[in-house]
Amino acid sequence: MSVAVGLAETELTVAPGGEVSCTVRVRNTASVVDQFTLDVVGDAGDWAEVEPPTMNLLPGTEEEARVTFRPPRSATVPAGDVDFGVRVRGREDPDGSVVEEGRVTVEPFVELAAELVPRTSHARRSGAHQLVVDNTGNTETTVEVLPTDPDRLLDFRVRPAAPVLRPGTATFVKLRVRPKKRFLLGPDRNLPFQVAVTRPDTEPITSDGMLVQRALLPAWSPRVALVAVAVTVALVALWFAVLKPTVQSTAKEAAQVETQQLNQELTEEVAEVKTQASEAAQTAEKAEQAVTGGAASPKPSAPANPTDGAGDGRGGPGGTLENADPETAADFRVATSASPTSNEFALSTYRPAAKKVLWVTDIVLQNPHGDAGVLQVRRGDTVLLETGLNNFRDLDYHFVQPLKFSADQPVTVAVKCTNPGSTPCTPAAYFAGQLVPVAPAASPSTSPGAAR
């Protein structure tokens, strides 16, 4: 080695957003003039600076340089100890570099922000909100979520009530707001409330919200009730004034006509019986006169001609929602993981089983980590939905006309990640619908024939 290096301080402490410096002494122990280059290696190298970065030293001489550490006030630099090294390399002897090691302690800090989404909800029984709490600090912390209303007219349910916030993340807290009293009719009532995010020894962060309470019965219900009563009264009056007498008269006329028809049928049957009795008496008389003769041959009866019948069957193709029932209900979740790339999509596919058709009625897109990039929902290679990850945390779609997928055209979730650094994108998509089997088409029916 042709150089000697020494740090004035090897243990340093710095606050995020501030700076701290120490001196490093470089001595040329070689017998020739040399130029030395100084830099900082390790995790602190991104936010450290050496001044001057180079120095020319005669043999046996030394010079000091200043190393300054400036960690940014963000979650990218976590709180705690960070080891570093000051490396000195000579031009004459590049392989004989020297590294002097030290440690800098980054102090912790917490910065919180809270937003209520939505700020105003409309409900008859209970309103749903989400409190988004961002921790932009460099250390983990636990907070308490405390909703209040000035008039004490509301009940609150918070989950979780004491979330743990990791540095550089956003945490979603579900808030259900329910009025203590309800009313049947009347104008909407505005019920304000406030949600506070607190932690020890700090000022609370507040977010204002509003529940617009609606009457249990719609405003148009009294008018509809009056119209229904009026229609009922009119129908009753019409029945007693017009329809009931008409029905009674018609019934009497129908009964008289039916009685006449019955009397006529009875008269015809009596005449037919008398005719048959007369014929029987004549036949008996002839039989007595021909006691020595042969019996008359009976007339052959006419043979009945059977009529052959044939039925046809019809079958409907399967794979439609007409074949759906509660047992075919299906839901699944497609999770993704895409590394940051320039212009490439990472694909995650769900393929229905063969001879089955998937009808999707609901899609929920989830981006809980606030990734940046583009998400697509495809049918095979065809793009059906496309949205930017920056635009949502949770996004749902509900279709009147369901989307159709099959084994040849599967469900594909494509993600192009544009996160800074090397943090991957991990959005997900939830699908719900019906997984319907495809029934075989029925063969045409033929009329059976028989030989006798």
Tab-separated table of C-alpha atoms in Angstrom:
chain	number	residue	atom	x	y	z
A	1	MET	CA	0.000	0.000	0.000
A	2	SER	CA	1.202	3.459	-0.917
A	3	VAL	CA	-1.327	5.427	1.132
A	4	ALA	CA	-2.451	5.764	4.763
A	5	VAL	CA	-6.015	6.820	5.639
A	6	GLY	CA	-7.545	7.883	8.957
A	7	LEU	CA	-11.048	9.058	9.936
A	8	ALA	CA	-11.376	11.749	12.576
A	9	GLU	CA	-14.729	10.228	13.695
A	10	THR	CA	-16.021	6.709	13.073
A	11	GLU	CA	-19.408	7.071	14.854
A	12	LEU	CA	-21.803	9.739	13.516
A	13	THR	CA	-25.490	10.602	14.035
A	14	VAL	CA	-27.673	12.510	11.576
A	15	ALA	CA	-31.351	13.450	11.322
A	16	PRO	CA	-33.187	12.794	8.024
A	17	GLY	CA	-33.131	15.960	5.958
A	18	GLY	CA	-30.069	17.238	7.837
A	19	GLU	CA	-26.351	16.635	7.422
A	20	VAL	CA	-23.270	15.640	9.391
A	21	SER	CA	-19.592	15.764	8.395
A	22	CYS	CA	-16.275	14.280	9.410
A	23	THR	CA	-12.707	14.670	8.137
A	24	VAL	CA	-10.524	12.021	6.570
A	25	ARG	CA	-6.719	12.358	6.474
A	26	VAL	CA	-4.831	10.923	3.475
A	27	ARG	CA	-1.028	10.460	3.525
A	28	ASN	CA	1.168	9.468	0.553
A	29	THR	CA	3.577	6.856	1.899
A	30	ALA	CA	5.077	6.083	-1.521
A	31	SER	CA	8.252	7.534	-2.991
A	32	VAL	CA	6.574	9.097	-6.032
A	33	VAL	CA	3.974	11.768	-6.611
A	34	ASP	CA	0.494	10.217	-6.836
A	35	GLN	CA	-3.121	11.313	-7.428
A	36	PHE	CA	-5.697	9.834	-5.059
A	37	THR	CA	-9.455	9.442	-5.637
A	38	LEU	CA	-11.827	9.388	-2.646
A	39	ASP	CA	-15.417	8.035	-2.532
A	40	VAL	CA	-17.877	6.501	-0.055
A	41	VAL	CA	-18.934	2.847	-0.397
A	42	GLY	CA	-21.858	1.052	1.241
A	43	ASP	CA	-25.542	1.943	1.657
A	44	ALA	CA	-24.642	5.501	2.618
A	45	GLY	CA	-22.894	6.104	-0.703
A	46	ASP	CA	-26.087	7.393	-2.357
A	47	TRP	CA	-26.384	10.305	0.077
A	48	ALA	CA	-22.716	10.952	0.954
A	49	GLU	CA	-20.265	13.403	-0.646
A	50	VAL	CA	-16.461	13.755	-0.394
A	51	GLU	CA	-14.845	17.164	-0.915
A	52	PRO	CA	-12.431	17.283	-2.611
A	53	PRO	CA	-12.983	14.012	-4.491
A	54	THR	CA	-9.340	13.901	-5.723
A	55	MET	CA	-5.983	15.178	-4.376
A	56	ASN	CA	-2.373	15.180	-5.598
A	57	LEU	CA	0.221	14.404	-2.902
A	58	LEU	CA	4.000	14.504	-2.907
A	59	PRO	CA	5.839	11.659	-1.221
A	60	GLY	CA	5.484	11.871	2.553
A	61	THR	CA	2.820	14.611	2.505
A	62	GLU	CA	-0.783	14.441	3.688
A	63	GLU	CA	-4.054	16.314	3.165
A	64	GLU	CA	-7.549	16.336	4.677
A	65	ALA	CA	-10.892	15.854	2.915
A	66	ARG	CA	-14.405	16.318	4.305
A	67	VAL	CA	-17.070	13.590	4.095
A	68	THR	CA	-20.660	14.899	4.376
A	69	PHE	CA	-23.725	12.684	4.907
A	70	ARG	CA	-27.166	14.047	3.857
A	71	PRO	CA	-29.876	11.349	4.218
A	72	PRO	CA	-33.188	12.409	2.596
A	73	ARG	CA	-36.267	12.891	4.760
A	74	SER	CA	-38.234	10.020	3.278
A	75	ALA	CA	-39.079	6.381	3.843
A	76	THR	CA	-36.360	5.248	1.414
A	77	VAL	CA	-33.705	5.563	4.145
A	78	PRO	CA	-34.816	3.538	7.187
A	79	ALA	CA	-33.902	4.587	10.693
A	80	GLY	CA	-30.937	2.861	12.341
A	81	ASP	CA	-27.214	2.251	11.913
A	82	VAL	CA	-25.702	2.386	8.428
A	83	ASP	CA	-22.129	1.157	7.894
A	84	PHE	CA	-19.961	3.008	5.390
A	85	GLY	CA	-16.411	3.046	4.137
A	86	VAL	CA	-14.199	5.826	2.745
A	87	ARG	CA	-12.194	4.338	-0.117
A	88	VAL	CA	-8.909	5.910	-1.294
A	89	ARG	CA	-7.366	4.727	-4.611
A	90	GLY	CA	-4.059	5.861	-6.063
A	91	ARG	CA	-3.453	6.289	-9.772
A	92	GLU	CA	0.016	4.753	-9.528
A	93	ASP	CA	-1.195	1.759	-7.523
A	94	PRO	CA	-4.949	1.210	-8.277
A	95	ASP	CA	-4.932	-2.300	-6.785
A	96	GLY	CA	-3.591	-1.017	-3.487
A	97	SER	CA	-6.734	0.911	-2.460
A	98	VAL	CA	-7.455	1.507	1.240
A	99	VAL	CA	-10.928	1.592	2.887
A	100	GLU	CA	-11.461	3.214	6.261
A	101	GLU	CA	-14.767	2.101	7.827
A	102	GLY	CA	-17.246	3.955	10.030
A	103	ARG	CA	-20.903	4.041	11.031
A	104	VAL	CA	-23.605	6.689	10.740
A	105	THR	CA	-26.864	6.455	12.717
A	106	VAL	CA	-29.994	7.780	10.971
A	107	GLU	CA	-32.504	9.101	13.483
A	108	PRO	CA	-36.156	7.984	13.206
A	109	PHE	CA	-38.997	10.294	12.224
A	110	VAL	CA	-42.732	9.837	11.636
A	111	GLU	CA	-44.900	11.790	9.208
A	112	LEU	CA	-48.558	10.848	8.882
A	113	ALA	CA	-51.362	11.927	6.566
A	114	ALA	CA	-55.000	10.826	6.672
A	115	GLU	CA	-57.850	11.109	4.166
A	116	LEU	CA	-61.481	10.001	4.539
A	117	VAL	CA	-62.970	8.383	1.415
A	118	PRO	CA	-65.706	9.277	0.683
A	119	ARG	CA	-66.130	12.368	2.802
A	120	THR	CA	-69.939	12.203	2.495
A	121	SER	CA	-72.102	9.079	2.490
A	122	HIS	CA	-75.870	8.759	1.931
A	123	ALA	CA	-77.704	5.993	3.760
A	124	ARG	CA	-80.934	5.036	5.515
A	125	ARG	CA	-79.323	2.680	8.016
A	126	SER	CA	-75.511	2.929	7.881
A	127	GLY	CA	-72.824	4.585	5.758
A	128	ALA	CA	-69.486	3.063	4.733
A	129	HIS	CA	-66.202	5.006	4.641
A	130	GLN	CA	-62.489	4.239	4.420
A	131	LEU	CA	-59.743	6.150	6.209
A	132	VAL	CA	-56.473	6.071	4.252
A	133	VAL	CA	-53.496	6.654	6.589
A	134	ASP	CA	-50.096	7.249	4.916
A	135	ASN	CA	-46.832	6.828	6.839
A	136	THR	CA	-44.155	8.738	4.935
A	137	GLY	CA	-41.663	8.397	7.783
A	138	ASN	CA	-38.734	5.994	8.055
A	139	THR	CA	-39.898	3.901	11.011
A	140	GLU	CA	-42.867	1.726	11.952
A	141	THR	CA	-45.485	3.195	14.279
A	142	THR	CA	-48.857	2.313	15.814
A	143	VAL	CA	-51.750	4.777	15.803
A	144	GLU	CA	-55.265	4.866	17.222
A	145	VAL	CA	-58.308	5.822	15.123
A	146	LEU	CA	-60.957	7.718	17.130
A	147	PRO	CA	-64.192	8.846	15.385
A	148	THR	CA	-66.453	11.369	17.166
A	149	ASP	CA	-69.545	13.434	16.391
A	150	PRO	CA	-70.388	16.684	18.246
A	151	ASP	CA	-74.079	15.873	18.851
A	152	ARG	CA	-73.573	12.213	19.801
A	153	LEU	CA	-76.122	11.068	17.235
A	154	LEU	CA	-73.932	8.420	15.609
A	155	ASP	CA	-72.445	5.041	16.431
A	156	PHE	CA	-69.104	4.045	14.888
A	157	ARG	CA	-67.405	0.749	14.108
A	158	VAL	CA	-63.680	0.884	13.208
A	159	ARG	CA	-61.581	-2.024	11.896
A	160	PRO	CA	-58.741	-2.076	12.809
A	161	ALA	CA	-58.960	0.480	15.604
A	162	ALA	CA	-55.173	0.503	16.248
A	163	PRO	CA	-53.398	-0.219	12.943
A	164	VAL	CA	-49.629	-0.708	12.656
A	165	LEU	CA	-48.208	1.575	9.957
A	166	ARG	CA	-45.099	0.433	8.136
A	167	PRO	CA	-42.788	3.097	6.699
A	168	GLY	CA	-43.611	4.228	3.188
A	169	THR	CA	-47.015	2.501	3.067
A	170	ALA	CA	-50.707	3.418	3.091
A	171	THR	CA	-53.069	1.596	5.465
A	172	PHE	CA	-56.827	1.333	4.867
A	173	VAL	CA	-59.109	1.492	7.914
A	174	LYS	CA	-62.793	0.564	7.429
A	175	LEU	CA	-65.302	2.866	9.126
A	176	ARG	CA	-69.024	2.100	9.455
A	177	VAL	CA	-71.239	5.028	10.571
A	178	ARG	CA	-74.749	4.268	11.900
A	179	PRO	CA	-77.334	6.810	13.167
A	180	LYS	CA	-78.720	6.062	16.626
A	181	LYS	CA	-82.272	7.055	15.621
A	182	ARG	CA	-84.163	6.522	12.369
A	183	PHE	CA	-87.229	8.254	10.919
A	184	LEU	CA	-89.901	7.107	8.464
A	185	LEU	CA	-90.618	10.280	6.486
A	186	GLY	CA	-89.107	13.708	6.102
A	187	PRO	CA	-86.182	15.561	4.522
A	188	ASP	CA	-82.593	14.298	4.671
A	189	ARG	CA	-80.597	15.029	7.829
A	190	ASN	CA	-76.912	16.042	7.738
A	191	LEU	CA	-74.902	14.421	10.555
A	192	PRO	CA	-71.262	15.652	10.646
A	193	PHE	CA	-68.468	13.714	12.332
A	194	GLN	CA	-64.678	13.771	12.654
A	195	VAL	CA	-62.037	11.025	12.628
A	196	ALA	CA	-58.776	11.588	14.542
A	197	VAL	CA	-55.534	9.631	14.086
A	198	THR	CA	-53.498	9.825	17.298
A	199	ARG	CA	-50.162	8.580	18.603
A	200	PRO	CA	-48.339	9.355	21.856
A	201	ASP	CA	-46.667	12.778	22.248
A	202	THR	CA	-47.910	14.118	18.883
A	203	GLU	CA	-50.772	16.267	17.686
A	204	PRO	CA	-53.703	14.256	16.268
A	205	ILE	CA	-54.470	14.307	12.559
A	206	THR	CA	-58.157	14.922	11.863
A	207	SER	CA	-60.404	14.341	8.869
A	208	ASP	CA	-64.006	15.593	8.623
A	209	GLY	CA	-66.888	13.554	7.238
A	210	MET	CA	-70.650	13.699	6.803
A	211	LEU	CA	-73.476	11.148	6.912
A	212	VAL	CA	-76.606	12.263	5.049
A	213	GLN	CA	-79.362	10.246	6.728
A	214	ARG	CA	-82.373	9.484	4.555
A	215	ALA	CA	-85.883	8.556	5.661
A	216	LEU	CA	-86.720	4.858	5.786
A	217	LEU	CA	-89.550	5.452	3.296
A	218	PRO	CA	-88.888	7.333	0.048
A	219	ALA	CA	-90.373	10.805	-0.385
A	220	TRP	CA	-92.720	9.549	-3.091
A	221	SER	CA	-94.210	6.748	-0.961
A	222	PRO	CA	-97.136	8.858	0.484
A	223	ARG	CA	-98.229	9.853	-3.002
A	224	VAL	CA	-98.048	6.237	-4.167
A	225	ALA	CA	-100.067	5.132	-1.126
A	226	LEU	CA	-102.769	7.731	-1.843
A	227	VAL	CA	-102.941	6.667	-5.482
A	228	ALA	CA	-103.189	3.000	-4.439
A	229	VAL	CA	-106.039	3.769	-2.005
A	230	ALA	CA	-107.885	5.775	-4.660
A	231	VAL	CA	-107.497	2.983	-7.213
A	232	THR	CA	-108.725	0.411	-4.667
A	233	VAL	CA	-111.822	2.482	-3.826
A	234	ALA	CA	-112.565	2.966	-7.535
A	235	LEU	CA	-112.258	-0.777	-8.212
A	236	VAL	CA	-114.574	-1.637	-5.294
A	237	ALA	CA	-117.163	0.882	-6.496
A	238	LEU	CA	-116.919	-0.458	-10.045
A	239	TRP	CA	-117.459	-4.004	-8.777
A	240	PHE	CA	-120.605	-3.263	-6.806
A	241	ALA	CA	-122.045	-0.800	-9.340
A	242	VAL	CA	-121.355	-2.523	-12.657
A	243	LEU	CA	-119.458	-5.809	-12.608
A	244	LYS	CA	-121.339	-7.710	-9.878
A	245	PRO	CA	-124.861	-7.237	-11.404
A	246	THR	CA	-123.504	-8.083	-14.853
A	247	VAL	CA	-121.833	-11.247	-13.557
A	248	GLN	CA	-125.009	-12.334	-11.748
A	249	SER	CA	-127.165	-11.774	-14.870
A	250	THR	CA	-124.698	-13.643	-17.057
A	251	ALA	CA	-124.589	-16.543	-14.582
A	252	LYS	CA	-128.388	-16.829	-14.579
A	253	GLU	CA	-128.550	-16.854	-18.378
A	254	ALA	CA	-125.807	-19.479	-18.559
A	255	ALA	CA	-127.653	-21.667	-16.024
A	256	GLN	CA	-130.888	-21.446	-18.014
A	257	VAL	CA	-129.140	-22.377	-21.269
A	258	GLU	CA	-127.397	-25.315	-19.594
A	259	THR	CA	-130.719	-26.545	-18.119
A	260	GLN	CA	-132.374	-26.448	-21.534
A	261	GLN	CA	-129.502	-28.410	-23.075
A	262	LEU	CA	-129.732	-31.073	-20.346
A	263	ASN	CA	-133.488	-31.446	-20.846
A	264	GLN	CA	-133.032	-31.874	-24.607
A	265	GLU	CA	-130.292	-34.500	-24.108
A	266	LEU	CA	-132.500	-36.449	-21.668
A	267	THR	CA	-135.402	-36.443	-24.153
A	268	GLU	CA	-133.147	-37.777	-26.932
A	269	GLU	CA	-131.739	-40.528	-24.670
A	270	VAL	CA	-135.277	-41.672	-23.642
A	271	ALA	CA	-136.367	-41.932	-27.304
A	272	GLU	CA	-133.230	-43.959	-28.150
A	273	VAL	CA	-133.887	-46.386	-25.276
A	274	LYS	CA	-137.463	-46.931	-26.446
A	275	THR	CA	-136.256	-47.707	-29.993
A	276	GLN	CA	-133.695	-50.242	-28.709
A	277	ALA	CA	-136.375	-51.961	-26.575
A	278	SER	CA	-138.708	-52.324	-29.571
A	279	GLU	CA	-135.936	-53.848	-31.689
A	280	ALA	CA	-135.106	-56.318	-28.908
A	281	ALA	CA	-138.740	-57.462	-28.679
A	282	GLN	CA	-138.931	-58.091	-32.422
A	283	THR	CA	-135.715	-60.111	-32.315
A	284	ALA	CA	-137.014	-62.306	-29.488
A	285	GLU	CA	-140.236	-63.004	-31.373
A	286	LYS	CA	-138.336	-64.156	-34.467
A	287	ALA	CA	-136.174	-66.433	-32.346
A	288	GLU	CA	-139.188	-68.226	-30.891
A	289	GLN	CA	-140.631	-68.833	-34.355
A	290	ALA	CA	-137.399	-70.413	-35.608
A	291	VAL	CA	-136.750	-72.873	-32.762
A	292	THR	CA	-135.947	-75.601	-35.252
A	293	GLY	CA	-133.715	-73.421	-37.352
A	294	GLY	CA	-130.029	-72.387	-37.033
A	295	ALA	CA	-128.755	-69.398	-35.173
A	296	ALA	CA	-128.183	-66.326	-37.178
A	297	SER	CA	-124.629	-65.447	-37.804
A	298	PRO	CA	-123.552	-62.304	-36.126
A	299	LYS	CA	-122.399	-59.480	-38.294
A	300	PRO	CA	-118.680	-59.173	-38.363
A	301	SER	CA	-117.419	-56.143	-36.622
A	302	ALA	CA	-115.275	-53.758	-38.569
A	303	PRO	CA	-111.603	-54.060	-37.702
A	304	ALA	CA	-110.050	-51.024	-36.064
A	305	ASN	CA	-107.142	-49.496	-37.874
A	306	PRO	CA	-104.437	-48.580	-35.387
A	307	THR	CA	-102.797	-45.260	-35.859
A	308	ASP	CA	-99.054	-45.176	-35.406
A	309	GLY	CA	-97.743	-42.064	-33.534
A	310	ALA	CA	-94.242	-40.662	-33.462
A	311	GLY	CA	-92.744	-38.016	-31.209
A	312	ASP	CA	-89.738	-35.808	-31.742
A	313	GLY	CA	-87.234	-34.577	-29.183
A	314	ARG	CA	-85.515	-31.301	-29.035
A	315	GLY	CA	-82.274	-30.430	-27.224
A	316	GLY	CA	-80.746	-27.033	-26.545
A	317	PRO	CA	-77.045	-26.260	-26.635
A	318	GLY	CA	-75.361	-25.923	-23.267
A	319	GLY	CA	-72.913	-23.403	-22.009
A	320	THR	CA	-75.401	-20.534	-21.594
A	321	LEU	CA	-76.744	-18.918	-18.453
A	322	GLU	CA	-79.987	-20.898	-18.984
A	323	ASN	CA	-77.988	-23.913	-17.711
A	324	ALA	CA	-76.863	-21.986	-14.616
A	325	ASP	CA	-77.936	-22.829	-11.076
A	326	PRO	CA	-76.506	-22.134	-7.583
A	327	GLU	CA	-74.156	-25.108	-7.920
A	328	THR	CA	-72.404	-23.518	-10.926
A	329	ALA	CA	-71.531	-20.301	-9.094
A	330	ALA	CA	-67.783	-19.668	-9.241
A	331	ASP	CA	-65.356	-17.064	-7.996
A	332	PHE	CA	-61.579	-16.827	-7.953
A	333	ARG	CA	-58.725	-14.389	-7.455
A	334	VAL	CA	-55.784	-13.800	-9.819
A	335	ALA	CA	-52.705	-12.446	-7.995
A	336	THR	CA	-49.839	-10.920	-9.998
A	337	SER	CA	-46.217	-9.972	-9.468
A	338	ALA	CA	-44.500	-7.842	-12.116
A	339	SER	CA	-40.975	-6.433	-11.971
A	340	PRO	CA	-40.381	-2.866	-13.172
A	341	THR	CA	-39.730	-2.982	-16.931
A	342	SER	CA	-39.573	-0.533	-19.802
A	343	ASN	CA	-42.494	-1.768	-21.899
A	344	GLU	CA	-43.387	-5.376	-21.062
A	345	PHE	CA	-46.494	-6.983	-19.538
A	346	ALA	CA	-46.367	-9.789	-16.990
A	347	LEU	CA	-49.244	-12.234	-17.626
A	348	SER	CA	-51.285	-14.246	-15.089
A	349	THR	CA	-53.938	-16.577	-16.558
A	350	TYR	CA	-56.996	-18.463	-15.286
A	351	ARG	CA	-58.163	-21.098	-17.829
A	352	PRO	CA	-61.602	-22.736	-17.402
A	353	ALA	CA	-61.789	-26.491	-17.685
A	354	ALA	CA	-62.491	-28.067	-21.056
A	355	LYS	CA	-66.171	-28.244	-22.076
A	356	LYS	CA	-67.055	-25.457	-19.651
A	357	VAL	CA	-67.911	-21.789	-20.215
A	358	LEU	CA	-67.163	-19.090	-17.634
A	359	TRP	CA	-69.607	-16.173	-17.487
A	360	VAL	CA	-68.155	-13.285	-15.424
A	361	THR	CA	-70.622	-10.816	-13.906
A	362	ASP	CA	-68.365	-9.013	-11.396
A	363	ILE	CA	-64.712	-7.903	-11.398
A	364	VAL	CA	-62.893	-6.209	-8.481
A	365	LEU	CA	-59.401	-4.777	-9.141
A	366	GLN	CA	-57.131	-4.320	-6.088
A	367	ASN	CA	-53.953	-2.235	-5.720
A	368	PRO	CA	-53.347	-2.156	-1.951
A	369	HIS	CA	-49.691	-1.087	-2.163
A	370	GLY	CA	-50.292	1.876	-4.468
A	371	ASP	CA	-48.142	0.509	-7.301
A	372	ALA	CA	-47.579	2.486	-10.508
A	373	GLY	CA	-48.153	1.096	-13.984
A	374	VAL	CA	-50.908	-0.323	-16.210
A	375	LEU	CA	-53.307	-3.252	-15.591
A	376	GLN	CA	-55.264	-5.014	-18.345
A	377	VAL	CA	-58.014	-7.685	-18.227
A	378	ARG	CA	-57.940	-9.751	-21.421
A	379	ARG	CA	-59.981	-12.465	-23.066
A	380	GLY	CA	-57.151	-14.468	-24.583
A	381	ASP	CA	-55.207	-11.792	-26.514
A	382	THR	CA	-58.128	-9.323	-26.648
A	383	VAL	CA	-57.961	-6.434	-24.148
A	384	LEU	CA	-61.343	-5.916	-22.420
A	385	LEU	CA	-60.343	-3.473	-19.624
A	386	GLU	CA	-57.301	-1.246	-19.180
A	387	THR	CA	-56.604	1.129	-16.301
A	388	GLY	CA	-53.665	2.864	-14.659
A	389	LEU	CA	-52.559	1.521	-11.281
A	390	ASN	CA	-52.032	5.107	-10.084
A	391	ASN	CA	-55.771	5.764	-10.446
A	392	PHE	CA	-57.177	3.358	-7.847
A	393	ARG	CA	-56.724	1.251	-4.733
A	394	ASP	CA	-59.931	-0.757	-5.155
A	395	LEU	CA	-62.028	-0.662	-8.348
A	396	ASP	CA	-65.078	-2.815	-9.096
A	397	TYR	CA	-67.086	-3.538	-12.256
A	398	HIS	CA	-70.562	-5.117	-12.474
A	399	PHE	CA	-71.868	-6.230	-15.873
A	400	VAL	CA	-75.499	-6.433	-17.032
A	401	GLN	CA	-74.277	-8.501	-20.012
A	402	PRO	CA	-71.774	-11.048	-18.550
A	403	LEU	CA	-68.336	-11.562	-20.086
A	404	LYS	CA	-67.741	-14.987	-21.668
A	405	PHE	CA	-64.492	-16.981	-21.262
A	406	SER	CA	-63.502	-20.518	-22.189
A	407	ALA	CA	-60.486	-22.803	-22.296
A	408	ASP	CA	-59.585	-21.381	-25.736
A	409	GLN	CA	-60.138	-17.791	-24.559
A	410	PRO	CA	-58.993	-17.755	-20.911
A	411	VAL	CA	-59.014	-14.932	-18.357
A	412	THR	CA	-55.663	-13.101	-18.493
A	413	VAL	CA	-54.512	-10.312	-16.141
A	414	ALA	CA	-51.596	-8.344	-17.669
A	415	VAL	CA	-49.504	-5.901	-15.596
A	416	LYS	CA	-46.845	-3.456	-16.776
A	417	CYS	CA	-44.960	-2.133	-13.730
A	418	THR	CA	-43.385	1.337	-13.634
A	419	ASN	CA	-42.496	1.472	-9.935
A	420	PRO	CA	-39.294	3.391	-9.159
A	421	GLY	CA	-36.320	1.230	-8.233
A	422	SER	CA	-36.756	-2.531	-8.104
A	423	THR	CA	-40.005	-2.785	-6.125
A	424	PRO	CA	-42.372	-5.181	-7.974
A	425	CYS	CA	-46.038	-4.438	-8.647
A	426	THR	CA	-48.453	-6.814	-6.899
A	427	PRO	CA	-52.015	-5.902	-7.901
A	428	ALA	CA	-54.744	-8.549	-7.960
A	429	ALA	CA	-58.140	-9.129	-9.583
A	430	TYR	CA	-61.210	-10.920	-8.169
A	431	PHE	CA	-63.739	-12.506	-10.559
A	432	ALA	CA	-67.256	-13.837	-9.815
A	433	GLY	CA	-69.827	-15.464	-12.076
A	434	GLN	CA	-71.034	-18.858	-13.311
A	435	LEU	CA	-68.962	-21.833	-14.565
A	436	VAL	CA	-71.474	-23.597	-16.825
A	437	PRO	CA	-70.955	-27.004	-18.489
A	438	VAL	CA	-71.441	-27.281	-22.266
A	439	ALA	CA	-74.093	-29.949	-22.998
A	440	PRO	CA	-73.826	-31.941	-26.290
A	441	ALA	CA	-76.322	-30.998	-29.022
A	442	ALA	CA	-79.275	-33.407	-29.285
A	443	SER	CA	-79.407	-35.674	-32.401
A	444	PRO	CA	-82.495	-35.331	-34.699
A	445	SER	CA	-85.312	-37.773	-33.871
A	446	THR	CA	-86.827	-40.272	-36.337
A	447	SER	CA	-90.323	-41.879	-36.488
A	448	PRO	CA	-90.209	-45.545	-35.532
A	449	GLY	CA	-91.773	-48.124	-37.918
A	450	ALA	CA	-92.996	-51.683	-37.204
A	451	ALA	CA	-93.799	-54.627	-39.515
A	452	ARG	CA	-96.667	-57.000	-38.800
